[in-house]
PDB file of C-alpha atoms in Angstrom:
ATOM      1  CA  MET A  91     -10.076 -13.783  -4.992  1.00 34.00           C
ATOM      2  CA  THR A  92      -9.717 -11.496  -7.986  1.00 36.00           C
ATOM      3  CA  SER A  93     -12.661 -11.097 -10.317  1.00 41.00           C
ATOM      4  CA  ASP A  94     -12.456 -11.380 -14.092  1.00 44.00           C
ATOM      5  CA  PHE A  95     -14.921  -8.541 -14.701  1.00 43.00           C
ATOM      6  CA  THR A  96     -13.579  -5.420 -16.459  1.00 42.00           C
ATOM      7  CA  ALA A  97     -15.222  -2.110 -17.273  1.00 38.00           C
ATOM      8  CA  SER A  98     -15.156  -3.005 -20.998  1.00 39.00           C
ATOM      9  CA  GLU A  99     -18.054  -5.389 -20.316  1.00 41.00           C
ATOM     10  CA  ALA A 100     -20.486  -2.540 -19.719  1.00 35.00           C
ATOM     11  CA  ALA A 101     -24.037  -3.696 -20.366  1.00 34.00           C
ATOM     12  CA  SER A 102     -25.519  -2.006 -23.412  1.00 35.00           C
ATOM     13  CA  GLU A 103     -29.049  -2.322 -22.121  1.00 34.00           C
ATOM     14  CA  ALA A 104     -28.407  -0.298 -18.968  1.00 35.00           C
ATOM     15  CA  THR A 105     -29.986   3.160 -18.962  1.00 36.00           C
ATOM     16  CA  SER A 106     -28.190   6.198 -17.661  1.00 38.00           C
ATOM     17  CA  GLY A 107     -29.283   8.294 -14.705  1.00 42.00           C
ATOM     18  CA  THR A 108     -28.084  10.433 -11.859  1.00 43.00           C
ATOM     19  CA  ALA A 109     -28.358  10.418  -8.095  1.00 40.00           C
ATOM     20  CA  SER A 110     -30.287  13.695  -7.995  1.00 42.00           C
ATOM     21  CA  GLY A 111     -33.777  12.280  -7.490  1.00 47.00           C
ATOM     22  CA  THR A 112     -34.515  11.243 -11.086  1.00 50.00           C
ATOM     23  CA  ARG A 113     -34.849   7.590 -10.056  1.00 52.00           C
ATOM     24  CA  PRO A 114     -32.412   6.132 -12.605  1.00 56.00           C
ATOM     25  CA  SER A 115     -33.093   2.623 -13.850  1.00 63.00           C
ATOM     26  CA  GLY A 116     -30.463   0.181 -14.973  1.00 92.00           C
ATOM     27  CA  ILE A 117     -26.928   0.338 -13.609  1.00 97.00           C
ATOM     28  CA  GLU A 118     -25.067   2.820 -15.818  1.00 96.00           C
ATOM     29  CA  GLY A 119     -24.475   6.121 -14.074  1.00 97.00           C
ATOM     30  CA  LYS A 120     -25.638   4.981 -10.645  1.00 98.00           C
ATOM     31  CA  VAL A 121     -23.537   5.827  -7.619  1.00 99.00           C
ATOM     32  CA  VAL A 122     -22.983   2.677  -5.564  1.00 99.00           C
ATOM     33  CA  ALA A 123     -21.255   2.437  -2.192  1.00 99.00           C
ATOM     34  CA  VAL A 124     -20.007  -1.044  -1.226  1.00 99.00           C
ATOM     35  CA  THR A 125     -18.816  -2.055   2.213  1.00 99.00           C
ATOM     36  CA  GLY A 126     -16.526  -5.035   2.495  1.00 97.00           C
ATOM     37  CA  ALA A 127     -15.212  -4.084  -0.956  1.00 98.00           C
ATOM     38  CA  GLY A 128     -11.674  -5.273  -0.382  1.00 96.00           C
ATOM     39  CA  SER A 129     -12.336  -8.951  -1.124  1.00 96.00           C
ATOM     40  CA  GLY A 130     -14.864 -11.653  -1.818  1.00 97.00           C
ATOM     41  CA  ILE A 131     -18.450 -10.727  -2.655  1.00 98.00           C
ATOM     42  CA  GLY A 132     -17.854  -7.026  -2.112  1.00 98.00           C
ATOM     43  CA  GLU A 133     -14.931  -6.936  -4.513  1.00 98.00           C
ATOM     44  CA  ALA A 134     -16.740  -8.980  -7.151  1.00 98.00           C
ATOM     45  CA  THR A 135     -19.818  -6.782  -6.855  1.00 99.00           C
ATOM     46  CA  ALA A 136     -17.830  -3.568  -7.198  1.00 99.00           C
ATOM     47  CA  LEU A 137     -16.051  -4.844 -10.293  1.00 98.00           C
ATOM     48  CA  LEU A 138     -19.221  -6.048 -11.996  1.00 98.00           C
ATOM     49  CA  LEU A 139     -21.210  -2.883 -11.294  1.00 98.00           C
ATOM     50  CA  ALA A 140     -18.282  -0.736 -12.436  1.00 98.00           C
ATOM     51  CA  ALA A 141     -18.084  -2.814 -15.603  1.00 97.00           C
ATOM     52  CA  ARG A 142     -21.729  -1.993 -16.222  1.00 97.00           C
ATOM     53  CA  GLY A 143     -21.192   1.730 -15.795  1.00 97.00           C
ATOM     54  CA  ALA A 144     -21.787   2.407 -12.102  1.00 98.00           C
ATOM     55  CA  ARG A 145     -19.629   4.842 -10.181  1.00 98.00           C
ATOM     56  CA  LEU A 146     -18.183   3.141  -7.109  1.00 99.00           C
ATOM     57  CA  VAL A 147     -17.477   4.289  -3.583  1.00 99.00           C
ATOM     58  CA  LEU A 148     -15.448   1.526  -1.978  1.00 99.00           C
ATOM     59  CA  GLY A 149     -15.430   0.891   1.751  1.00 99.00           C
ATOM     60  CA  GLY A 150     -13.253  -1.582   3.614  1.00 98.00           C
ATOM     61  CA  ARG A 151     -10.711  -1.911   6.393  1.00 96.00           C
ATOM     62  CA  ARG A 152      -7.628  -2.515   4.226  1.00 96.00           C
ATOM     63  CA  THR A 153      -6.614   0.646   2.443  1.00 96.00           C
ATOM     64  CA  GLU A 154      -4.170  -1.093   0.136  1.00 97.00           C
ATOM     65  CA  LYS A 155      -6.931  -3.428  -1.117  1.00 97.00           C
ATOM     66  CA  LEU A 156      -9.233  -0.490  -1.770  1.00 98.00           C
ATOM     67  CA  ASP A 157      -6.545   1.463  -3.575  1.00 97.00           C
ATOM     68  CA  ASP A 158      -5.747  -1.534  -5.769  1.00 98.00           C
ATOM     69  CA  LEU A 159      -9.412  -2.129  -6.575  1.00 98.00           C
ATOM     70  CA  ALA A 160     -10.063   1.523  -7.405  1.00 98.00           C
ATOM     71  CA  ALA A 161      -6.994   1.557  -9.643  1.00 98.00           C
ATOM     72  CA  ARG A 162      -8.163  -1.535 -11.534  1.00 98.00           C
ATOM     73  CA  ILE A 163     -11.615  -0.037 -12.057  1.00 98.00           C
ATOM     74  CA  GLU A 164     -10.241   3.275 -13.302  1.00 97.00           C
ATOM     75  CA  ALA A 165      -7.666   1.548 -15.526  1.00 97.00           C
ATOM     76  CA  SER A 166     -10.582  -0.185 -17.221  1.00 96.00           C
ATOM     77  CA  GLY A 167     -12.364   3.110 -17.830  1.00 97.00           C
ATOM     78  CA  GLY A 168     -14.574   3.202 -14.737  1.00 97.00           C
ATOM     79  CA  SER A 169     -14.914   5.609 -11.826  1.00 98.00           C
ATOM     80  CA  ALA A 170     -14.106   4.647  -8.263  1.00 98.00           C
ATOM     81  CA  VAL A 171     -12.891   6.078  -5.007  1.00 98.00           C
ATOM     82  CA  GLY A 172     -12.022   4.242  -1.795  1.00 98.00           C
ATOM     83  CA  LEU A 173     -12.279   5.114   1.879  1.00 98.00           C
ATOM     84  CA  ARG A 174     -11.109   3.091   4.864  1.00 98.00           C
ATOM     85  CA  THR A 175     -14.334   2.038   6.516  1.00 98.00           C
ATOM     86  CA  ASP A 176     -14.872   0.074   9.722  1.00 98.00           C
ATOM     87  CA  VAL A 177     -18.582  -0.738   9.742  1.00 98.00           C
ATOM     88  CA  THR A 178     -18.588  -0.994  13.528  1.00 98.00           C
ATOM     89  CA  ARG A 179     -18.021   2.792  13.619  1.00 98.00           C
ATOM     90  CA  ARG A 180     -21.048   4.940  12.825  1.00 98.00           C
ATOM     91  CA  ALA A 181     -18.843   7.831  11.782  1.00 99.00           C
ATOM     92  CA  ASP A 182     -17.124   5.689   9.148  1.00 99.00           C
ATOM     93  CA  LEU A 183     -20.413   4.820   7.444  1.00 99.00           C
ATOM     94  CA  ALA A 184     -21.466   8.465   7.566  1.00 99.00           C
ATOM     95  CA  ALA A 185     -18.162   9.456   5.959  1.00 99.00           C
ATOM     96  CA  LEU A 186     -18.615   6.862   3.202  1.00 99.00           C
ATOM     97  CA  VAL A 187     -22.007   8.268   2.284  1.00 99.00           C
ATOM     98  CA  THR A 188     -20.698  11.819   2.477  1.00 98.00           C
ATOM     99  CA  LEU A 189     -17.851  10.892   0.123  1.00 98.00           C
ATOM    100  CA  ALA A 190     -20.390   9.594  -2.402  1.00 99.00           C
ATOM    101  CA  GLN A 191     -22.262  12.892  -2.227  1.00 98.00           C
ATOM    102  CA  GLU A 192     -19.155  15.024  -2.496  1.00 98.00           C
ATOM    103  CA  ARG A 193     -17.463  13.046  -5.274  1.00 98.00           C
ATOM    104  CA  PHE A 194     -20.458  12.002  -7.388  1.00 98.00           C
ATOM    105  CA  GLY A 195     -23.338  14.201  -6.272  1.00 97.00           C
ATOM    106  CA  GLY A 196     -25.403  11.640  -4.385  1.00 98.00           C
ATOM    107  CA  LEU A 197     -25.859   7.958  -3.632  1.00 99.00           C
ATOM    108  CA  ASP A 198     -28.169   5.558  -5.441  1.00 98.00           C
ATOM    109  CA  VAL A 199     -27.302   2.198  -3.871  1.00 99.00           C
ATOM    110  CA  LEU A 200     -25.689   1.033  -0.628  1.00 99.00           C
ATOM    111  CA  VAL A 201     -24.412  -2.544  -0.827  1.00 99.00           C
ATOM    112  CA  SER A 202     -23.658  -3.826   2.693  1.00 99.00           C
ATOM    113  CA  SER A 203     -21.398  -6.840   2.201  1.00 98.00           C
ATOM    114  CA  ALA A 204     -18.998  -6.519   5.131  1.00 97.00           C
ATOM    115  CA  GLY A 205     -19.329  -9.500   7.437  1.00 95.00           C
ATOM    116  CA  SER A 206     -17.735 -11.512  10.220  1.00 94.00           C
ATOM    117  CA  GLY A 207     -17.966 -15.285  10.290  1.00 93.00           C
ATOM    118  CA  ALA A 208     -15.989 -16.354  13.361  1.00 93.00           C
ATOM    119  CA  ILE A 209     -18.218 -19.386  13.821  1.00 94.00           C
ATOM    120  CA  SER A 210     -17.715 -21.903  16.624  1.00 95.00           C
ATOM    121  CA  PRO A 211     -19.790 -24.038  19.019  1.00 96.00           C
ATOM    122  CA  LEU A 212     -21.363 -22.110  21.866  1.00 98.00           C
ATOM    123  CA  ASP A 213     -19.448 -24.312  24.333  1.00 97.00           C
ATOM    124  CA  ASP A 214     -16.230 -22.650  23.106  1.00 97.00           C
ATOM    125  CA  LEU A 215     -17.419 -19.464  24.851  1.00 98.00           C
ATOM    126  CA  ARG A 216     -15.624 -17.209  22.406  1.00 96.00           C
ATOM    127  CA  VAL A 217     -17.593 -14.219  23.647  1.00 98.00           C
ATOM    128  CA  ASP A 218     -15.350 -11.608  22.016  1.00 96.00           C
ATOM    129  CA  GLU A 219     -16.053 -13.249  18.670  1.00 96.00           C
ATOM    130  CA  TRP A 220     -19.792 -13.197  19.397  1.00 97.00           C
ATOM    131  CA  ASP A 221     -19.470  -9.465  20.038  1.00 98.00           C
ATOM    132  CA  ALA A 222     -17.589  -8.988  16.773  1.00 96.00           C
ATOM    133  CA  MET A 223     -20.250 -10.781  14.753  1.00 97.00           C
ATOM    134  CA  VAL A 224     -23.018  -8.697  16.311  1.00 98.00           C
ATOM    135  CA  ASP A 225     -21.047  -5.495  15.754  1.00 98.00           C
ATOM    136  CA  VAL A 226     -20.147  -6.188  12.125  1.00 98.00           C
ATOM    137  CA  ASN A 227     -23.049  -8.246  10.803  1.00 98.00           C
ATOM    138  CA  LEU A 228     -25.935  -6.501  12.528  1.00 98.00           C
ATOM    139  CA  LYS A 229     -24.853  -3.114  13.842  1.00 99.00           C
ATOM    140  CA  GLY A 230     -22.788  -2.484  10.702  1.00 98.00           C
ATOM    141  CA  VAL A 231     -25.935  -2.849   8.616  1.00 99.00           C
ATOM    142  CA  LEU A 232     -27.901  -0.596  10.963  1.00 99.00           C
ATOM    143  CA  TYR A 233     -25.199   2.053  10.817  1.00 99.00           C
ATOM    144  CA  GLY A 234     -25.324   1.919   7.035  1.00 99.00           C
ATOM    145  CA  ILE A 235     -29.071   2.425   7.116  1.00 99.00           C
ATOM    146  CA  ALA A 236     -28.662   5.358   9.502  1.00 99.00           C
ATOM    147  CA  ALA A 237     -26.152   6.971   7.165  1.00 99.00           C
ATOM    148  CA  ALA A 238     -27.925   6.422   3.868  1.00 99.00           C
ATOM    149  CA  LEU A 239     -31.625   6.587   4.657  1.00 99.00           C
ATOM    150  CA  PRO A 240     -31.779  10.386   5.176  1.00 98.00           C
ATOM    151  CA  VAL A 241     -29.951  10.857   1.871  1.00 98.00           C
ATOM    152  CA  PHE A 242     -32.343   8.530   0.056  1.00 98.00           C
ATOM    153  CA  ARG A 243     -35.323  10.332   1.577  1.00 98.00           C
ATOM    154  CA  ALA A 244     -33.969  13.736   0.522  1.00 97.00           C
ATOM    155  CA  GLN A 245     -33.289  12.475  -3.023  1.00 96.00           C
ATOM    156  CA  GLY A 246     -36.618  10.726  -3.338  1.00 96.00           C
ATOM    157  CA  SER A 247     -34.906   7.482  -4.338  1.00 97.00           C
ATOM    158  CA  GLY A 248     -32.368   4.911  -3.138  1.00 98.00           C
ATOM    159  CA  HIS A 249     -31.696   1.212  -2.808  1.00 98.00           C
ATOM    160  CA  PHE A 250     -30.376  -0.834   0.101  1.00 99.00           C
ATOM    161  CA  VAL A 251     -28.793  -4.142  -0.926  1.00 99.00           C
ATOM    162  CA  THR A 252     -27.744  -6.206   2.090  1.00 99.00           C
ATOM    163  CA  VAL A 253     -25.788  -9.452   1.981  1.00 98.00           C
ATOM    164  CA  ALA A 254     -27.200 -11.872   4.555  1.00 98.00           C
ATOM    165  CA  SER A 255     -26.702 -15.649   4.296  1.00 98.00           C
ATOM    166  CA  THR A 256     -28.563 -18.929   3.922  1.00 97.00           C
ATOM    167  CA  ALA A 257     -27.840 -19.022   7.670  1.00 96.00           C
ATOM    168  CA  ALA A 258     -30.591 -16.376   7.899  1.00 97.00           C
ATOM    169  CA  HIS A 259     -32.990 -19.148   6.882  1.00 98.00           C
ATOM    170  CA  ARG A 260     -31.553 -22.200   8.594  1.00 96.00           C
ATOM    171  CA  VAL A 261     -29.488 -22.698  11.754  1.00 96.00           C
ATOM    172  CA  ALA A 262     -26.724 -25.303  11.852  1.00 94.00           C
ATOM    173  CA  PRO A 263     -24.384 -26.508  14.612  1.00 95.00           C
ATOM    174  CA  SER A 264     -21.527 -24.082  15.376  1.00 95.00           C
ATOM    175  CA  MET A 265     -23.423 -21.270  13.652  1.00 95.00           C
ATOM    176  CA  ALA A 266     -25.841 -20.191  16.408  1.00 97.00           C
ATOM    177  CA  VAL A 267     -24.491 -16.674  16.906  1.00 98.00           C
ATOM    178  CA  TYR A 268     -23.638 -16.109  13.235  1.00 97.00           C
ATOM    179  CA  ALA A 269     -27.095 -17.288  12.176  1.00 98.00           C
ATOM    180  CA  GLY A 270     -28.627 -15.146  14.893  1.00 98.00           C
ATOM    181  CA  THR A 271     -27.048 -12.044  13.422  1.00 98.00           C
ATOM    182  CA  LYS A 272     -28.180 -12.969   9.946  1.00 98.00           C
ATOM    183  CA  PHE A 273     -31.733 -13.753  11.025  1.00 98.00           C
ATOM    184  CA  ALA A 274     -31.734 -10.312  12.651  1.00 99.00           C
ATOM    185  CA  VAL A 275     -30.420  -8.615   9.516  1.00 99.00           C
ATOM    186  CA  ARG A 276     -33.134 -10.264   7.466  1.00 98.00           C
ATOM    187  CA  ALA A 277     -35.756  -9.055   9.935  1.00 99.00           C
ATOM    188  CA  VAL A 278     -34.370  -5.496   9.919  1.00 99.00           C
ATOM    189  CA  CYS A 279     -34.396  -5.421   6.132  1.00 99.00           C
ATOM    190  CA  GLU A 280     -37.965  -6.680   5.946  1.00 98.00           C
ATOM    191  CA  GLY A 281     -39.023  -4.039   8.446  1.00 98.00           C
ATOM    192  CA  LEU A 282     -37.168  -1.411   6.436  1.00 98.00           C
ATOM    193  CA  ARG A 283     -38.896  -2.560   3.263  1.00 98.00           C
ATOM    194  CA  GLN A 284     -42.315  -2.241   4.894  1.00 97.00           C
ATOM    195  CA  GLU A 285     -41.499   1.264   6.141  1.00 97.00           C
ATOM    196  CA  ALA A 286     -39.704   2.471   3.024  1.00 94.00           C
ATOM    197  CA  GLY A 287     -42.649   3.381   0.814  1.00 92.00           C
ATOM    198  CA  ASP A 288     -42.321   3.558  -2.944  1.00 93.00           C
ATOM    199  CA  ALA A 289     -39.187   5.713  -3.051  1.00 93.00           C
ATOM    200  CA  VAL A 290     -36.673   3.360  -1.416  1.00 98.00           C
ATOM    201  CA  ARG A 291     -36.009  -0.207  -2.512  1.00 98.00           C
ATOM    202  CA  VAL A 292     -34.725  -2.923  -0.168  1.00 99.00           C
ATOM    203  CA  THR A 293     -33.064  -6.152  -1.275  1.00 99.00           C
ATOM    204  CA  THR A 294     -31.632  -8.923   0.894  1.00 99.00           C
ATOM    205  CA  VAL A 295     -29.289 -11.388  -0.786  1.00 99.00           C
ATOM    206  CA  SER A 296     -28.657 -14.649   1.062  1.00 98.00           C
ATOM    207  CA  PRO A 297     -25.688 -16.579  -0.353  1.00 98.00           C
ATOM    208  CA  GLY A 298     -24.842 -20.148   0.534  1.00 96.00           C
ATOM    209  CA  MET A 299     -21.337 -21.536   0.275  1.00 96.00           C
ATOM    210  CA  VAL A 300     -19.195 -19.083  -1.701  1.00 97.00           C
ATOM    211  CA  ALA A 301     -15.525 -19.377  -2.653  1.00 94.00           C
ATOM    212  CA  THR A 302     -14.197 -16.707  -0.280  1.00 92.00           C
ATOM    213  CA  ALA A 303     -11.982 -16.598   2.789  1.00 88.00           C
ATOM    214  CA  PHE A 304     -15.018 -16.908   5.080  1.00 84.00           C
ATOM    215  CA  ALA A 305     -13.751 -20.088   6.778  1.00 77.00           C
ATOM    216  CA  GLU A 306     -10.491 -18.453   7.855  1.00 83.00           C
ATOM    217  CA  ALA A 307     -12.375 -16.269  10.351  1.00 85.00           C
ATOM    218  CA  SER A 308     -13.104 -19.235  12.608  1.00 88.00           C
ATOM    219  CA  THR A 309     -10.579 -19.799  15.370  1.00 91.00           C
ATOM    220  CA  ASN A 310     -11.874 -23.334  15.955  1.00 92.00           C
ATOM    221  CA  GLN A 311      -9.621 -25.550  13.838  1.00 92.00           C
ATOM    222  CA  GLU A 312     -12.142 -28.356  13.475  1.00 93.00           C
ATOM    223  CA  VAL A 313     -14.869 -25.990  12.305  1.00 92.00           C
ATOM    224  CA  ARG A 314     -12.478 -24.188   9.995  1.00 91.00           C
ATOM    225  CA  ASP A 315     -11.416 -27.463   8.385  1.00 93.00           C
ATOM    226  CA  GLN A 316     -15.042 -28.539   7.917  1.00 91.00           C
ATOM    227  CA  ILE A 317     -16.063 -25.268   6.278  1.00 91.00           C
ATOM    228  CA  SER A 318     -12.940 -25.140   4.115  1.00 91.00           C
ATOM    229  CA  GLY A 319     -13.531 -28.702   2.917  1.00 93.00           C
ATOM    230  CA  LEU A 320     -17.136 -27.983   2.022  1.00 92.00           C
ATOM    231  CA  ARG A 321     -16.103 -24.810   0.242  1.00 92.00           C
ATOM    232  CA  ASP A 322     -13.487 -26.618  -1.803  1.00 92.00           C
ATOM    233  CA  ARG A 323     -16.038 -29.211  -2.887  1.00 95.00           C
ATOM    234  CA  ILE A 324     -19.141 -27.217  -3.760  1.00 96.00           C
ATOM    235  CA  ALA A 325     -18.679 -23.437  -3.458  1.00 96.00           C
ATOM    236  CA  ILE A 326     -19.863 -21.069  -6.147  1.00 97.00           C
ATOM    237  CA  PRO A 327     -17.694 -18.060  -7.118  1.00 97.00           C
ATOM    238  CA  ALA A 328     -18.275 -14.640  -5.616  1.00 98.00           C
ATOM    239  CA  GLU A 329     -19.100 -13.414  -9.121  1.00 98.00           C
ATOM    240  CA  ALA A 330     -22.302 -15.484  -9.029  1.00 98.00           C
ATOM    241  CA  VAL A 331     -23.521 -13.470  -6.043  1.00 98.00           C
ATOM    242  CA  ALA A 332     -22.412 -10.259  -7.742  1.00 98.00           C
ATOM    243  CA  ARG A 333     -24.609 -11.114 -10.714  1.00 98.00           C
ATOM    244  CA  ALA A 334     -27.581 -11.603  -8.387  1.00 98.00           C
ATOM    245  CA  ILE A 335     -26.946  -8.200  -6.830  1.00 99.00           C
ATOM    246  CA  ALA A 336     -26.639  -6.617 -10.270  1.00 98.00           C
ATOM    247  CA  PHE A 337     -29.976  -8.156 -11.250  1.00 98.00           C
ATOM    248  CA  ALA A 338     -31.683  -6.437  -8.321  1.00 98.00           C
ATOM    249  CA  VAL A 339     -29.953  -3.125  -8.950  1.00 98.00           C
ATOM    250  CA  GLU A 340     -30.742  -2.965 -12.664  1.00 98.00           C
ATOM    251  CA  GLN A 341     -34.526  -3.280 -12.233  1.00 97.00           C
ATOM    252  CA  PRO A 342     -36.751  -0.254 -12.936  1.00 95.00           C
ATOM    253  CA  HIS A 343     -37.371   1.948  -9.911  1.00 92.00           C
ATOM    254  CA  ASP A 344     -40.884   0.555  -9.461  1.00 93.00           C
ATOM    255  CA  VAL A 345     -39.627  -3.032  -9.244  1.00 96.00           C
ATOM    256  CA  ASP A 346     -38.248  -4.102  -5.866  1.00 97.00           C
ATOM    257  CA  VAL A 347     -36.519  -7.455  -5.715  1.00 98.00           C
ATOM    258  CA  ASN A 348     -36.980  -8.091  -2.020  1.00 98.00           C
ATOM    259  CA  GLU A 349     -34.974 -11.266  -1.473  1.00 98.00           C
ATOM    260  CA  ILE A 350     -32.643 -13.546  -3.384  1.00 98.00           C
ATOM    261  CA  VAL A 351     -31.335 -16.867  -2.049  1.00 98.00           C
ATOM    262  CA  ILE A 352     -28.383 -18.121  -4.075  1.00 98.00           C
ATOM    263  CA  ARG A 353     -26.347 -21.214  -3.305  1.00 97.00           C
ATOM    264  CA  PRO A 354     -24.553 -24.127  -4.927  1.00 97.00           C
ATOM    265  CA  THR A 355     -26.842 -26.713  -6.474  1.00 97.00           C
ATOM    266  CA  ALA A 356     -25.136 -29.294  -4.275  1.00 95.00           C
ATOM    267  CA  GLN A 357     -25.824 -27.430  -1.028  1.00 94.00           C
ATOM    268  CA  THR A 358     -28.691 -28.819   1.034  1.00 88.00           C
TER     269      THR A 358
END
C-alpha cells in the first residue's frame, strides 16, 4: 500500500545531528537504513522518517519498488538511495551498511522490517517455507546486526529497530514456525540490548494485524483466506506501526524504548 506521508510534513521539534558519533537526537539528519522497504511497514516507515528529515538507505528485493520509493522521497525534498537487498545474504546487508557510510557518512539506525509469513499447519510439511521463514525472519536480523554493530561501535552510537510480531508473544494454530522465528528474534534483540551498553539502543516493535500483503505469503488457501478475512475486518494501517517506530527513533540518545506492542483494538 502507498503511504500518504510526504517530506513536507517534517517535524519541527526534531533536532539535527550527524552519524559521526555525536549521538543525534530526534529524527532530522539521521541516516536510517530500512530493509523490506519496498512495501508495507518498511515503505511506510521510510516515508515517515524521510518526511521528518531522515536520510534513507532503502533495502529490498524489488529494485523497481525501491527506485519508485526513492524518487517519491526525493521529489518531496528528502534524501534517499536504494539498493537491492536480500536479507538472507550476509553480503547484501554488509553492502547496505557500506552504502549508508559512503553516501551519507555513517549509519544511525537500522530498521529490520523484511519478513516472511508463509504460515501453515505443521501437518502440511512445507519444509522449504519453514527454511525461508528462518532465513528471512531470524537470520536476516542476525546478518543486519553483524553488518551494523561494528559501525555503531566505531561511531559510539547507533540504534537497532527490529520488527517482530505479536506472534513473538503468543503462539496460534498454523503459526508455529513463524512464531518460533519471532520468539527467537525477540530473544536475540533482548540479548543484544543487554550487551549493547549505553552507546547502542535496541528496540523491538511487535505489530498485530496490519493492512499489508502478509496473508498472500501463505500457500495454504484456507489459512490465507482466514488471515485475509481478519485483516479486512480489523487491521490497522502500516503507517500506525511507522509512527511507533518514529517514536522510538526520535527519543534522546539516553532513552531506549526497548519494546512496543501495537495492534488493533479489536485484536485479542
